[in-house]
Amino acid sequence: ALAWAVREMERRYELLEECRFRDIGGYNAAFDRGEVKAKKGQMGPDGEPRQMKRLPYILVVVDELADLMMVAARDVEESIVRIGQKARAVGIHMVIATQRPSVDVITGLIKANVPARIAYAVSSMQDSRVILGSPGAERLVGKGDMLFQDPTSSTPTRLQGAWVEESEVRRVVGHWRDQMAEGESDKSVLDESPEHAPAAAATPSGFGPAPAAAPSSPSDMITADRPGDDDTDDLLWQAMDLVVSSGLGSTSMLQRKLRVGFARAGRIMDELELKGVVGPSEGSKAREVLLTPEQLAQLRGQS
């Protein structure tokens, strides 16, 4: 979900740059006035006429940072830092929680990019310093007693947190769900796990994926790693037909045309990239289609 939030942040920055707005507030205000419209004849990544949408605010909640840092510390830290540095302007905010405030969980980079902090009762002065940069949390009495470090203040403020029952949490969550139309939830946030992401080697600079090597001939495009399931093979050929005929390497188009989930459509698109049918991902843009209809027909004859 953190990686998704970073991609969504970049997509929103591209949108604001295209529409010439500095932040989400200006964009949404102009959208409400009817001033934000797609260019005539402009197509979206799904191959349909592009439709501009109002940008909702997004809150990313990490309920236990220590668990994530044990699995992929470097990737998690990088995502949190990027979100903390840039995401506010495009309406993406973040709440991070942990029960283990140690320096290997709350790193220096994370602290530098998350200036607003809350500390509940901790067992030692060292833990208090990790969270707040100063002692004090070790003297709290529990039961919602907290210290709040405001980014604009040099000293923390002592506050009392309210007790929230589970029934109240359910009512709030129910209210959020009621505001969302049926089927509107973006399942890609949860479905796209790391093993389903496109494989990417580092570039010489260390950032971003390296460009995929072009196949030497059409016959090299579909050779190895062929799925053994006939249904999967058929789906892959259908995806090739759609991508090559439309000239759009779009995951959302595959999801809509093939009637599959976002995660499966993403895996199919990754498979097409490995086989040289489409180029590497370019953020929110549709992938470049590397195969011509003639080459696809040649491949069908060989298979």
mmCIF file of N, CA and C in Angstrom, residues 27-29 31-32 51-57:
data_model
loop_
_atom_site.group_PDB
_atom_site.id
_atom_site.type_symbol
_atom_site.label_atom_id
_atom_site.label_comp_id
_atom_site.label_asym_id
_atom_site.label_seq_id
_atom_site.Cartn_x
_atom_site.Cartn_y
_atom_site.Cartn_z
ATOM 1 N N TYR A 27 -6.795 22.693 -7.541
ATOM 2 C CA TYR A 27 -7.359 21.808 -8.570
ATOM 3 C C TYR A 27 -8.825 21.510 -8.283
ATOM 4 N N ASN A 28 -9.136 21.114 -7.044
ATOM 5 C CA ASN A 28 -10.518 20.755 -6.716
ATOM 6 C C ASN A 28 -11.453 21.955 -6.798
ATOM 7 N N ALA A 29 -10.963 23.136 -6.399
ATOM 8 C CA ALA A 29 -11.797 24.338 -6.502
ATOM 9 C C ALA A 29 -12.126 24.637 -7.961
ATOM 10 N N PHE A 31 -12.124 22.412 -10.372
ATOM 11 C CA PHE A 31 -12.999 21.330 -10.845
ATOM 12 C C PHE A 31 -14.452 21.616 -10.463
ATOM 13 N N ASP A 32 -14.669 22.087 -9.244
ATOM 14 C CA ASP A 32 -16.032 22.389 -8.796
ATOM 15 C C ASP A 32 -16.647 23.527 -9.607
ATOM 16 N N GLN A 51 -11.828 11.270 -18.845
ATOM 17 C CA GLN A 51 -12.735 12.016 -17.991
ATOM 18 C C GLN A 51 -11.971 12.488 -16.764
ATOM 19 N N MET A 52 -11.998 13.787 -16.510
ATOM 20 C CA MET A 52 -11.320 14.348 -15.344
ATOM 21 C C MET A 52 -12.169 14.089 -14.100
ATOM 22 N N LYS A 53 -11.511 13.862 -12.978
ATOM 23 C CA LYS A 53 -12.214 13.569 -11.733
ATOM 24 C C LYS A 53 -11.689 14.454 -10.613
ATOM 25 N N ARG A 54 -12.543 14.673 -9.639
ATOM 26 C CA ARG A 54 -12.132 15.394 -8.435
ATOM 27 C C ARG A 54 -11.180 14.509 -7.639
ATOM 28 N N LEU A 55 -10.173 15.092 -7.044
ATOM 29 C CA LEU A 55 -9.184 14.315 -6.294
ATOM 30 C C LEU A 55 -9.604 14.216 -4.830
ATOM 31 N N PRO A 56 -9.846 13.010 -4.321
ATOM 32 C CA PRO A 56 -10.163 12.866 -2.897
ATOM 33 C C PRO A 56 -8.893 12.926 -2.053
ATOM 34 N N TYR A 57 -9.065 13.271 -0.789
ATOM 35 C CA TYR A 57 -7.943 13.214 0.147
ATOM 36 C C TYR A 57 -7.743 11.762 0.576
#
